[in-house]
Amino acid sequence: MTTASKDLELTCTRTIAAPPEALYDAWLDAEKLAQFMRPGASVTIARAENDPRLGGRFDIVMQTPETEIPHWGIYQTLDRPNRIVFTWNSPFTTGEDSTVTLDFTAVKGGTEVRLHHIRFPSEESRKDHEAGWGAILATLSEAIA
């Protein structure tokens, strides 16, 4: 049995030309999630549903040319416009929740978005998510402009 390792984590940081409130709200809006939650050019969002409250669940179905990949999680912290913490699961996780923390910090020219993801089941999974989260933050930057 593979178990997630608390030691496998990643951090992605990007400065986006928008106020923290706009980025925080975009992350909790299902229509906007469908616009930017794309970890690669060939991925679209087939469905995004969101219940943005503490303990609420989100479901995002990513569509690749070959298949649909469901992702889901539960909101653990909602501190507008500073922080969002949620669990993150997909068919590639091992049944143990991984956790994503988003911090939004106002800086000159916009907001620094810091994404910290912990508890990957393997180094391969961590590397795949590092590329995916980087693409998602870049797409968020384009979508919010």
Short mmCIF file of C-alpha atoms in Angstrom, two decimals:
data_model
loop_
_atom_site.label_atom_id
_atom_site.label_comp_id
_atom_site.label_asym_id
_atom_site.label_seq_id
_atom_site.Cartn_x
_atom_site.Cartn_y
_atom_site.Cartn_z
CA MET A 1 0.00 0.00 0.00
CA THR A 2 1.25 3.38 -0.92
CA THR A 3 0.81 6.09 1.66
CA ALA A 4 1.15 9.79 1.24
CA SER A 5 4.32 11.32 2.59
CA LYS A 6 4.16 14.49 4.59
CA ASP A 7 7.71 15.14 3.40
CA LEU A 8 6.66 15.42 -0.25
CA GLU A 9 5.41 18.93 -0.78
CA LEU A 10 5.67 21.79 -3.24
CA THR A 11 5.27 25.53 -3.28
CA CYS A 12 4.40 27.66 -6.32
CA THR A 13 4.44 31.44 -6.10
CA ARG A 14 3.26 33.92 -8.70
CA THR A 15 2.52 37.65 -8.63
CA ILE A 16 -0.73 38.45 -10.44
CA ALA A 17 -1.90 41.94 -11.40
CA ALA A 18 -5.17 41.88 -9.46
CA PRO A 19 -6.25 42.64 -5.89
CA PRO A 20 -6.33 39.78 -3.35
CA GLU A 21 -10.13 39.97 -3.13
CA ALA A 22 -10.55 39.33 -6.89
CA LEU A 23 -8.22 36.31 -6.80
CA TYR A 24 -9.77 34.89 -3.64
CA ASP A 25 -13.27 35.26 -5.11
CA ALA A 26 -12.21 33.75 -8.47
CA TRP A 27 -10.94 30.65 -6.68
CA LEU A 28 -14.36 30.11 -5.11
CA ASP A 29 -16.47 30.81 -8.22
CA ALA A 30 -17.31 27.63 -10.17
CA GLU A 31 -17.51 29.45 -13.53
CA LYS A 32 -14.13 31.08 -13.02
CA LEU A 33 -12.61 27.81 -11.76
CA ALA A 34 -13.65 26.26 -15.07
CA GLN A 35 -11.68 28.98 -16.87
CA PHE A 36 -8.36 28.66 -15.07
CA MET A 37 -8.17 25.22 -13.42
CA ARG A 38 -6.35 23.81 -16.45
CA PRO A 39 -3.02 22.11 -15.75
CA GLY A 40 -2.15 21.83 -19.43
CA ALA A 41 -3.09 23.15 -22.87
CA SER A 42 -4.94 19.96 -23.80
CA VAL A 43 -7.05 19.94 -20.62
CA THR A 44 -10.49 21.51 -20.39
CA ILE A 45 -12.98 21.50 -17.54
CA ALA A 46 -15.98 19.30 -18.27
CA ARG A 47 -17.70 20.28 -15.02
CA ALA A 48 -17.00 22.46 -11.97
CA GLU A 49 -19.27 22.55 -8.94
CA ASN A 50 -18.55 24.41 -5.76
CA ASP A 51 -20.02 24.88 -2.29
CA PRO A 52 -17.70 27.64 -1.01
CA ARG A 53 -18.26 27.44 2.74
CA LEU A 54 -16.28 25.95 5.58
CA GLY A 55 -16.78 22.18 5.21
CA GLY A 56 -18.22 22.67 1.71
CA ARG A 57 -17.14 20.45 -1.17
CA PHE A 58 -15.90 21.23 -4.67
CA ASP A 59 -15.84 18.89 -7.67
CA ILE A 60 -13.82 19.58 -10.79
CA VAL A 61 -13.83 17.18 -13.72
CA MET A 62 -10.81 17.72 -15.98
CA GLN A 63 -11.22 16.52 -19.57
CA THR A 64 -8.15 15.31 -21.46
CA PRO A 65 -8.29 14.02 -25.05
CA GLU A 66 -8.37 10.49 -23.59
CA THR A 67 -10.50 10.64 -20.45
CA GLU A 68 -12.21 12.56 -17.67
CA ILE A 69 -10.29 13.01 -14.41
CA PRO A 70 -12.39 13.89 -11.35
CA HIS A 71 -10.89 16.00 -8.56
CA TRP A 72 -12.62 16.91 -5.32
CA GLY A 73 -11.96 18.37 -1.92
CA ILE A 74 -13.35 19.98 1.21
CA TYR A 75 -12.75 23.57 2.32
CA GLN A 76 -10.94 23.68 5.67
CA THR A 77 -10.14 27.40 5.95
CA LEU A 78 -11.81 30.36 4.25
CA ASP A 79 -10.29 33.67 5.38
CA ARG A 80 -11.23 36.30 2.78
CA PRO A 81 -9.08 37.66 1.14
CA ASN A 82 -6.03 36.15 2.82
CA ARG A 83 -6.16 32.34 2.79
CA ILE A 84 -7.99 29.29 1.43
CA VAL A 85 -7.14 25.77 2.63
CA PHE A 86 -8.73 22.68 1.08
CA THR A 87 -8.18 18.97 0.72
CA TRP A 88 -7.29 17.73 -2.75
CA ASN A 89 -8.12 14.27 -4.11
CA SER A 90 -8.10 12.57 -7.47
CA PRO A 91 -7.76 9.02 -8.86
CA PHE A 92 -4.00 9.55 -8.49
CA THR A 93 -4.09 10.01 -4.72
CA THR A 94 -4.04 7.08 -2.34
CA GLY A 95 -7.20 7.76 -0.40
CA GLU A 96 -5.44 10.03 2.06
CA ASP A 97 -6.26 13.70 1.66
CA SER A 98 -3.51 15.91 0.38
CA THR A 99 -3.86 19.54 1.43
CA VAL A 100 -3.53 22.77 -0.56
CA THR A 101 -3.03 26.16 1.10
CA LEU A 102 -3.42 29.34 -0.92
CA ASP A 103 -2.13 32.60 0.55
CA PHE A 104 -2.96 35.93 -1.09
CA THR A 105 -0.66 38.83 -0.15
CA ALA A 106 -1.02 42.34 -1.55
CA VAL A 107 2.24 43.50 -3.13
CA LYS A 108 3.22 46.38 -5.38
CA GLY A 109 1.53 45.74 -8.72
CA GLY A 110 -0.94 43.12 -7.52
CA THR A 111 -1.05 40.04 -5.35
CA GLU A 112 1.49 37.39 -4.55
CA VAL A 113 -0.30 34.04 -4.71
CA ARG A 114 1.52 31.32 -2.78
CA LEU A 115 0.26 27.76 -3.29
CA HIS A 116 1.59 25.12 -0.89
CA HIS A 117 0.55 21.49 -1.48
CA ILE A 118 1.48 18.71 0.95
CA ARG A 119 1.13 14.90 1.25
CA PHE A 120 1.91 13.48 -2.18
CA PRO A 121 1.88 9.71 -2.59
CA SER A 122 5.11 9.74 -4.62
CA GLU A 123 7.82 11.96 -6.05
CA GLU A 124 6.31 11.43 -9.53
CA SER A 125 2.96 12.75 -8.30
CA ARG A 126 4.68 15.76 -6.72
CA LYS A 127 6.48 16.59 -9.99
CA ASP A 128 3.27 16.22 -12.03
CA HIS A 129 1.42 18.56 -9.67
CA GLU A 130 4.26 21.11 -9.68
CA ALA A 131 3.88 21.52 -13.45
CA GLY A 132 0.09 21.48 -13.20
CA TRP A 133 -0.20 24.09 -10.43
CA GLY A 134 2.29 26.33 -12.26
CA ALA A 135 0.13 26.19 -15.39
CA ILE A 136 -3.02 26.82 -13.36
CA LEU A 137 -1.55 29.94 -11.73
CA ALA A 138 -0.41 31.21 -15.15
CA THR A 139 -3.90 30.63 -16.57
CA LEU A 140 -5.45 32.34 -13.54
CA SER A 141 -3.24 35.35 -14.24
CA GLU A 142 -4.48 35.49 -17.85
CA ALA A 143 -8.13 34.87 -16.92
CA ILE A 144 -8.28 37.57 -14.25
CA ALA A 145 -6.59 40.26 -16.41
#
